[in-house]
Tab-separated table of C-alpha atoms in Angstrom:
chain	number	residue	atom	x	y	z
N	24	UNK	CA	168.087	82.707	-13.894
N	25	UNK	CA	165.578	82.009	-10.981
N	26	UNK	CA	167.826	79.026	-9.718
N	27	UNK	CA	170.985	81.796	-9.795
N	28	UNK	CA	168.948	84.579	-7.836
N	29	UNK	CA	167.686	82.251	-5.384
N	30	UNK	CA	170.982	81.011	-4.302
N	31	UNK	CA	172.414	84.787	-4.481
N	32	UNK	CA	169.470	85.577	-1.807
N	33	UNK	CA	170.932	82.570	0.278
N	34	UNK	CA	174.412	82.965	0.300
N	35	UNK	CA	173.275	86.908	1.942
N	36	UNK	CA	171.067	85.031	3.970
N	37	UNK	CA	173.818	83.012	5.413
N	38	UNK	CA	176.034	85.925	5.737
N	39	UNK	CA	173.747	88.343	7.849
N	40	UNK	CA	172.829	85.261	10.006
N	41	UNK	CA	176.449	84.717	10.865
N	42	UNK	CA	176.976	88.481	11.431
N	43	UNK	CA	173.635	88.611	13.715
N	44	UNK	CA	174.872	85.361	16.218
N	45	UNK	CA	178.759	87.188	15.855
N	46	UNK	CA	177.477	90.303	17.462
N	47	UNK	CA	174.841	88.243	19.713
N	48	UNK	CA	177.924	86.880	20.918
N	49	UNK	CA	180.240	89.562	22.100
N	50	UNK	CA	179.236	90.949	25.541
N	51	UNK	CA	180.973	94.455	27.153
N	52	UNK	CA	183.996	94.577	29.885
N	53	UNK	CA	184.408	97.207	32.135
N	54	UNK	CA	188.224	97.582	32.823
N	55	UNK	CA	188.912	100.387	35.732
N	56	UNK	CA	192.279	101.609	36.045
N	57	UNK	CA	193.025	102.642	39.795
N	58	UNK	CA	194.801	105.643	38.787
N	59	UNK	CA	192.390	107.244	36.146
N	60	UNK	CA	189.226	108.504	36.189
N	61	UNK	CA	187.318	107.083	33.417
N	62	UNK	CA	187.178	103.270	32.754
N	63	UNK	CA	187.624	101.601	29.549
N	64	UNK	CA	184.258	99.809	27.968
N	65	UNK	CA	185.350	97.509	25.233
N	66	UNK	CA	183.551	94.660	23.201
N	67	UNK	CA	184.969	91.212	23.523
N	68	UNK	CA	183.895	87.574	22.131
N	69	UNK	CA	185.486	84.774	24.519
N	70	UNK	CA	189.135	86.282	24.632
N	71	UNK	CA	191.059	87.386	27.435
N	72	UNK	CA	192.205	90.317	29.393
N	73	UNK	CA	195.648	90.733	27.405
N	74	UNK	CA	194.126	90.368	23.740
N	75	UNK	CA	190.486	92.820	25.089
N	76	UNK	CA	193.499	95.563	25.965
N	77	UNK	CA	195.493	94.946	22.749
N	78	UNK	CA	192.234	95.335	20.568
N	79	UNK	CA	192.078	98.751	22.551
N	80	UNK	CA	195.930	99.389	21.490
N	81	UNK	CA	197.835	99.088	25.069
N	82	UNK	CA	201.089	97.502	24.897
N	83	UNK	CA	200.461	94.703	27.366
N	84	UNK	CA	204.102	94.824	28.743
N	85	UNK	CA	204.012	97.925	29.660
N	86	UNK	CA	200.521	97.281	31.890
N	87	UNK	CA	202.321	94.379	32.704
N	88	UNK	CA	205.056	96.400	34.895
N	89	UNK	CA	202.672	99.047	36.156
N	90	UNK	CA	199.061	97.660	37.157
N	91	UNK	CA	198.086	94.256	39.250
N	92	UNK	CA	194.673	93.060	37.375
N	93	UNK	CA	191.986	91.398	39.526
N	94	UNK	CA	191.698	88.563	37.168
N	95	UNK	CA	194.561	86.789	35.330
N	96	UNK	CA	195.796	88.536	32.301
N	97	UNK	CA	195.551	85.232	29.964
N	98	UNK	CA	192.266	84.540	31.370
N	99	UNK	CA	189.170	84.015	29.353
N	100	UNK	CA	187.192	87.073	30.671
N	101	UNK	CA	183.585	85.971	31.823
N	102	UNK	CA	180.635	87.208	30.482
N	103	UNK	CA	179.808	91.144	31.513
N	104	UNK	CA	183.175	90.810	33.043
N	105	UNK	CA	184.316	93.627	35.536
N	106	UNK	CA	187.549	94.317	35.533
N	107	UNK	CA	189.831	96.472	38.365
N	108	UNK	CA	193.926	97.159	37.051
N	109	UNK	CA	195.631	98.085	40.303
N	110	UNK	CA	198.237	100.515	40.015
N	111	UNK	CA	201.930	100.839	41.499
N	112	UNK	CA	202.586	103.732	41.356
N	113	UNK	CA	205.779	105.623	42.226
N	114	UNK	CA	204.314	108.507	44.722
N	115	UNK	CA	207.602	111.478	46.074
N	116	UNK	CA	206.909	112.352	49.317
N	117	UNK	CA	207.661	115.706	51.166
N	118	UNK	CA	206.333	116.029	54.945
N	119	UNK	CA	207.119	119.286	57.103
N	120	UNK	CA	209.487	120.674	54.314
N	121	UNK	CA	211.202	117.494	54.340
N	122	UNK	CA	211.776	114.881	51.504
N	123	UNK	CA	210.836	111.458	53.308
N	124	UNK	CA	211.230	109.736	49.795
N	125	UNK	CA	210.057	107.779	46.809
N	126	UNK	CA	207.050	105.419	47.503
N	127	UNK	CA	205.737	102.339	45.076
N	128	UNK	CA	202.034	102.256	46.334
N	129	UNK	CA	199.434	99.935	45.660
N	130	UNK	CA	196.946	102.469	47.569
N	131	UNK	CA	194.725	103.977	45.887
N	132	UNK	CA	193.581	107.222	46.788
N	133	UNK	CA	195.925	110.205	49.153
N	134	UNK	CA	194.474	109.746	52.269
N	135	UNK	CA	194.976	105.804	51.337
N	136	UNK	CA	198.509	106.035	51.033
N	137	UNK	CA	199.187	108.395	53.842
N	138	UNK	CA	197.586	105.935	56.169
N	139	UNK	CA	199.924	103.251	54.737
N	140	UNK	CA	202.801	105.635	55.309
N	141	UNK	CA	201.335	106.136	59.001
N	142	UNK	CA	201.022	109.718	58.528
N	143	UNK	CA	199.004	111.277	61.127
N	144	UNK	CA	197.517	114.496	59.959
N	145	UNK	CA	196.117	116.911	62.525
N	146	UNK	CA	193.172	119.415	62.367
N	147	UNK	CA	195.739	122.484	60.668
N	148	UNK	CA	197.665	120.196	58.610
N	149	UNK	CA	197.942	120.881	54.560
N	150	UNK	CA	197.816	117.945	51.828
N	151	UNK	CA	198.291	119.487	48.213
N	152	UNK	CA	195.845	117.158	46.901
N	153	UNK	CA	192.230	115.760	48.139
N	154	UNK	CA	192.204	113.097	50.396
N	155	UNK	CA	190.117	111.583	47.944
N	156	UNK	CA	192.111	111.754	45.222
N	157	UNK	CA	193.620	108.824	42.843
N	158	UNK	CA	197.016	107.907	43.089
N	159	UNK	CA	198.770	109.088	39.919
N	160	UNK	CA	202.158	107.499	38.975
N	161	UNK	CA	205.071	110.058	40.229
N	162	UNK	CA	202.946	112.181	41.897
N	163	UNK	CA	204.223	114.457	44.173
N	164	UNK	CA	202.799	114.813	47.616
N	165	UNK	CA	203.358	117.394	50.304
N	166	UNK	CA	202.166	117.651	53.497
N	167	UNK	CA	202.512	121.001	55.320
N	168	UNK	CA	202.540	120.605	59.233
N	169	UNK	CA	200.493	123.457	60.729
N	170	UNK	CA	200.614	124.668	64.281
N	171	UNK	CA	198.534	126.974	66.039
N	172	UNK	CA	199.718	128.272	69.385
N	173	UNK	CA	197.589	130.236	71.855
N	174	UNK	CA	198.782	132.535	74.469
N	175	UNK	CA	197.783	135.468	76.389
N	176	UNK	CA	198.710	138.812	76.299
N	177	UNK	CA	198.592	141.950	78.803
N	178	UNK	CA	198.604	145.306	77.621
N	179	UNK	CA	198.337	148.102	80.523
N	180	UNK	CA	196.518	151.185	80.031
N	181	UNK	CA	197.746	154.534	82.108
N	182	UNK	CA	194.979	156.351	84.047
N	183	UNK	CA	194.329	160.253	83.929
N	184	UNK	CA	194.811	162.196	86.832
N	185	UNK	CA	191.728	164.845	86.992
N	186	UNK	CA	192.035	167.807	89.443
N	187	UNK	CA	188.681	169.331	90.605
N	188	UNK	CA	188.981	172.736	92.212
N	189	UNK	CA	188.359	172.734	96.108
N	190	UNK	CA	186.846	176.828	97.709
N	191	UNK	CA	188.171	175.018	101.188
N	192	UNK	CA	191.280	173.821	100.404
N	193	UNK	CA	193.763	176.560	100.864
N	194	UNK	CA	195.276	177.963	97.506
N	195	UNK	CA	198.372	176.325	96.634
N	196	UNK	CA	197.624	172.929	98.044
N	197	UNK	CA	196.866	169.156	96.613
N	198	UNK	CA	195.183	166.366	98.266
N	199	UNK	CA	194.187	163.406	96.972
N	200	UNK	CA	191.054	162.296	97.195
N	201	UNK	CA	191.324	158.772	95.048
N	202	UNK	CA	194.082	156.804	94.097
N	203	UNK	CA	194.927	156.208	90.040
N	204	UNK	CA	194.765	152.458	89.076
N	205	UNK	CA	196.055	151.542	85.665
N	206	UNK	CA	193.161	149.230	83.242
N	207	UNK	CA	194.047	146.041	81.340
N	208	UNK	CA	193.877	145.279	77.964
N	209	UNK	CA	193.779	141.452	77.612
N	210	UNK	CA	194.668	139.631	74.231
N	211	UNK	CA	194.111	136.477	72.619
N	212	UNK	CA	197.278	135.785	70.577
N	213	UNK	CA	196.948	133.039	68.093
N	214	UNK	CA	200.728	132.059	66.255
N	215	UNK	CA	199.994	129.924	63.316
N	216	UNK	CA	203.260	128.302	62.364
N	217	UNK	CA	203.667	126.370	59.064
N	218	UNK	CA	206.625	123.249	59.099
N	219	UNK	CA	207.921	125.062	62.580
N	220	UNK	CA	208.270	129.020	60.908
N	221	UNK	CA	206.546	131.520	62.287
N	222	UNK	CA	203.447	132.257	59.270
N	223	UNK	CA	200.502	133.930	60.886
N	224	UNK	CA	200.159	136.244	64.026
N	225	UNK	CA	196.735	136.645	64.905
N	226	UNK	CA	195.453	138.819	68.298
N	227	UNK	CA	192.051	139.932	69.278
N	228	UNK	CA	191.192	141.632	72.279
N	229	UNK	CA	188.346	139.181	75.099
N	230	UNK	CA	188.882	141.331	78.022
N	231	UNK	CA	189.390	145.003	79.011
N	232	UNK	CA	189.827	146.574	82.347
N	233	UNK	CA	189.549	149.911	81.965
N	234	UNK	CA	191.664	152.611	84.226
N	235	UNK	CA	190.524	154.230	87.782
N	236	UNK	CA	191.520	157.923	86.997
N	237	UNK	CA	193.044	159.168	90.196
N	238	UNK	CA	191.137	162.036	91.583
N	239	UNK	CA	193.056	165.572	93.425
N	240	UNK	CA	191.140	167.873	95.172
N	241	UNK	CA	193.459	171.548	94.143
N	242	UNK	CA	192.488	174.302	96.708
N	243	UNK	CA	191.778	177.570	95.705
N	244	UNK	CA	190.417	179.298	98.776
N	245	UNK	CA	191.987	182.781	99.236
N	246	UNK	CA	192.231	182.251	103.205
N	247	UNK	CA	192.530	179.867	105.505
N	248	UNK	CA	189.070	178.657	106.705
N	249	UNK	CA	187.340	180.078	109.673
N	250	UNK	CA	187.727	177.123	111.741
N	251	UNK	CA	191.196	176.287	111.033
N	252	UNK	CA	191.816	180.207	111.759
N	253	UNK	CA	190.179	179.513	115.245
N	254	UNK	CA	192.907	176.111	115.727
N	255	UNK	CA	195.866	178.167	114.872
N	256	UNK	CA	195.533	181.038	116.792
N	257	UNK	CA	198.277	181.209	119.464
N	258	UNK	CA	197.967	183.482	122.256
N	259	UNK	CA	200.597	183.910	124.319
N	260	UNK	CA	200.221	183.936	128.222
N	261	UNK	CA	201.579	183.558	130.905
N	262	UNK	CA	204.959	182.931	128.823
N	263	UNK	CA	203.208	179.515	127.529
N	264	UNK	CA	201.877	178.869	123.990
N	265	UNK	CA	198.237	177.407	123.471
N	266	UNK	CA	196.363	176.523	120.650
N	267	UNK	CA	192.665	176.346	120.383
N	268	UNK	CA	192.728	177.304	124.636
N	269	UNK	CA	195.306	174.042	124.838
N	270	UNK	CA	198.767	174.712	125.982
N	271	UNK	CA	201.337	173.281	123.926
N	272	UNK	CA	204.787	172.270	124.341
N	273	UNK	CA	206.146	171.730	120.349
N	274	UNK	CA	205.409	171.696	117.355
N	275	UNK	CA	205.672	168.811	114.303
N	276	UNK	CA	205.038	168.713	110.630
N	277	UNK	CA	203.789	165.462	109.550
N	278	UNK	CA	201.571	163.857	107.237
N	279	UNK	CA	197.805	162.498	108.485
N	280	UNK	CA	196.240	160.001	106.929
N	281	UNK	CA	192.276	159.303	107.438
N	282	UNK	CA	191.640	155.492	108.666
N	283	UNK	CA	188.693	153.393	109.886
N	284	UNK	CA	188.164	149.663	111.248
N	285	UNK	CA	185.586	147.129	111.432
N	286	UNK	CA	184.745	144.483	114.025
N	287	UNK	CA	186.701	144.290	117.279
N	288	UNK	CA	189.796	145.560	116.291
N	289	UNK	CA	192.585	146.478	119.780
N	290	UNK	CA	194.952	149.336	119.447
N	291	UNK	CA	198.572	148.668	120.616
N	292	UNK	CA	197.684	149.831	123.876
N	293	UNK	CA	194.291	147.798	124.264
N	294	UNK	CA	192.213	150.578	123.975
N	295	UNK	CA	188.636	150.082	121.275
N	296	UNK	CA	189.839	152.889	118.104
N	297	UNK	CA	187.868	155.753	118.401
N	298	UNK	CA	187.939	159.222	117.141
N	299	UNK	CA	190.832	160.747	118.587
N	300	UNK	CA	192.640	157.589	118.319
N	301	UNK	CA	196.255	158.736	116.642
N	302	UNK	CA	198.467	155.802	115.152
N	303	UNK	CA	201.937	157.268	115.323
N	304	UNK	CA	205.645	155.654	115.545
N	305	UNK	CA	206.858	155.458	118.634
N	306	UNK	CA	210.247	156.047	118.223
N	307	UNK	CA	209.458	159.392	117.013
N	308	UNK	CA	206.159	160.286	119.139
N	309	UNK	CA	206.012	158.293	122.255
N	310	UNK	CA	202.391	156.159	123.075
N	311	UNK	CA	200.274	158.211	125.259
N	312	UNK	CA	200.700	161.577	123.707
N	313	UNK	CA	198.281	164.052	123.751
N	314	UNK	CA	198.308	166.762	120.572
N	315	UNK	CA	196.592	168.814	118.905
N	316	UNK	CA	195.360	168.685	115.064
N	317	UNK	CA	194.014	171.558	113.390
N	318	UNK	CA	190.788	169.976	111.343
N	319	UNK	CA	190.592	167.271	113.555
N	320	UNK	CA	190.896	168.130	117.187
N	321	UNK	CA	192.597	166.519	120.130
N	322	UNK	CA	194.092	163.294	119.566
N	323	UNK	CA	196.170	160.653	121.758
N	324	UNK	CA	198.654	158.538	120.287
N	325	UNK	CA	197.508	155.376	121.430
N	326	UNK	CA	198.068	153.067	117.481
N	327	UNK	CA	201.012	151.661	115.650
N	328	UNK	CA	201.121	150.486	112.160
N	329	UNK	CA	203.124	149.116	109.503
N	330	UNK	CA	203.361	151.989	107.142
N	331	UNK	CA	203.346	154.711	110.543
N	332	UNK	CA	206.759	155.730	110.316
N	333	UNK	CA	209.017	158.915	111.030
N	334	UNK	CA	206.651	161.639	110.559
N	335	UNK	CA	203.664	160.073	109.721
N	336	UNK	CA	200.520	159.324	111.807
N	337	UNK	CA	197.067	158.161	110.925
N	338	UNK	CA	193.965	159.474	112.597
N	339	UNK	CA	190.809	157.112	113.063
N	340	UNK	CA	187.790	158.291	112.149
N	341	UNK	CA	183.882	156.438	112.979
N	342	UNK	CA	183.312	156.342	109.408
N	343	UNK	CA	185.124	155.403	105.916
N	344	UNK	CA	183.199	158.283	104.447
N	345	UNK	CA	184.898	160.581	107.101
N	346	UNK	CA	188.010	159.051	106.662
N	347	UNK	CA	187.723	159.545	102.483
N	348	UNK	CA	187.035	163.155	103.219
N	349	UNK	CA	190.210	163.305	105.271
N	350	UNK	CA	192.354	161.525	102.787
N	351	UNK	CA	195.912	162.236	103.342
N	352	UNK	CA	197.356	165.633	104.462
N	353	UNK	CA	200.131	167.706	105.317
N	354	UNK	CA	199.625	169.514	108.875
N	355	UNK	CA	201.326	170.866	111.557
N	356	UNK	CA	200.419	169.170	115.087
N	357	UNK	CA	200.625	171.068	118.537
N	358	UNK	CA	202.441	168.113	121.294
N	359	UNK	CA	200.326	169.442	124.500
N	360	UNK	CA	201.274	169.985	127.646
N	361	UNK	CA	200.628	167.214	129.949
């Protein structure tokens, strides 16, 4: 009985022995598929690639077609082996709303591939998946071409015109006293266009000019004023007509406008402007005239300009502020008597 049990405790013995150096002797493979995200950890004892996968239940022919392994398949895997299974995949391509095709890639991430493609992406540009994404057999990849166009655009802005009552401007009568500019609205227009259609329009305003309201002096004075009553009285005597003591020959309705100058400015006839100095067209008021005008005084047409025509003269004044005061209006000169 003692002879039986001690071979029983032998033969068990034996058997976990040969179980203990079995297991001593497997070691772990990592196998990483290029296309997947988790690798495979298996158990093998001295076999190869092909028989570690079948143990795992892959159908080797199928692998076969689809993945390039780093090692051989029939090769004895070393110990701790690490193992990469490269995939070729079949990747559809669509770039600016076009199909380009059907790719077999050995690449393994997007941005990969794309390079190996030689497409360029710019700043805008849309990929459906990471750039650092796997390759996945028939994925489909699109690439959206963005633009982004920047222009400028100009809005313009009326100005008001605001009237401010004048006691010495006679009743009935306008004159303006500064001219209306229109402002500026300036906008940053940003056009986003996605595979060449129009997608996005984007403005925002960076600048604004804003409006010089023009500015009219209305009269409201019941009479004329005193010294302007003194200019127009006409006495007649001797058969001749004077105004202001002057004797006059005609008279001419035109329109004045206020003017100054800086620096050495010449008249037409040579002469340094001065008050009194008239600019006048010649054609209609010969150079050298003397005349009369109420508000202003004697005058001598002895200026020409470029906007002086027909019935329009200019009258100098020593100052801009005198000549702003002035501004533009409609009077009735006295031609005098030489």
């Amino acid at each position: 009985m003692k002879k039986i049990l001690l071979i029983g405790i032998g033969i068990v013995s034996i058997l976990l022995l040969s179980g203990t150096l079995v297991y001593a002797m497997q070691e772990d493979v990592t196998i990483t598929f290029s296309d997947k995200d988790q690798p495979l950890v298996t158990s093998v004892m001295g076999g190869t690639l092909e028989e570690a996968l079948e143990s795992e239940g892959y159908d080797i022919q199928k692998l076969k077609k689809k993945y390039i392994p780093s090692i051989p398949w029939n090769q004895t895997l070393p110990d701790n082996a690490k193992v990469q299974l490269l995939c070729q995949c079949k990747v559809q391509l669509e770039v600016g709303g076009q199909k380009t095709g059907t790719y077999t890639t050995k690449q393994p991430t997007v941005g990969q591939f794309l390079a190996e493609r030689h497409i360029e992406l710019n700043r805008w540009d849309q990929v459906n998946a990471p750039l650092n994404a796997k390759i996945t057999d028939n994925m489909l990849l699109v690439v959206d071409r963005i633009e982004k166009r920047i222009k400028k655009k100009v809005e313009l802005t009326p100005y008001k015109t605001v009237k401010k009552e004048d006691p010495k401007l006679q009743k009935g009568k306008e004159q303006v006293l500064k001219e209306g500019v229109k402002g500026k609205r300036i906008y940053e227009v940003a056009l986003i266009y996605k595979n060449g259609k129009p997608l996005v329009t984007d403005e925002r305003l960076i600048e604004e000019i804003l409006p010089v309201h023009m500015l009219v002096a209305v009269g409201t004075g019941t009479e004329i004023p005193k010294e302007q009553k003194e200019d127009t009285q006409v006495a007649e005597e001797h058969g001749s007509s004077k105004i202001a003591g002057l004797e006059y020959t005609k008279t001419m309705d035109v329109e004045a406008t206020g003017y100054t100058s800086s620096g050495n400015a010449k008249t037409a006839t040579g002469t340094t402007p001065h008050r009194g100095t008239v600019a006048v067209d010649p054609d209609v008021i010969p150079l050298g005239t003397k005349m009369y005008i109420p508000g202003y005084g004697v005058g001598v047409a002895e200026d020409t300009g470029g906007a002086v025509d027909g019935n329009i003269i200019d009258l100098y004044f020593d100052s801009e502020q005198e000549a702003i005061q002035w501004g533009r209006r409609n009077v009735t000169i006295y031609i005098l008597k030489d």
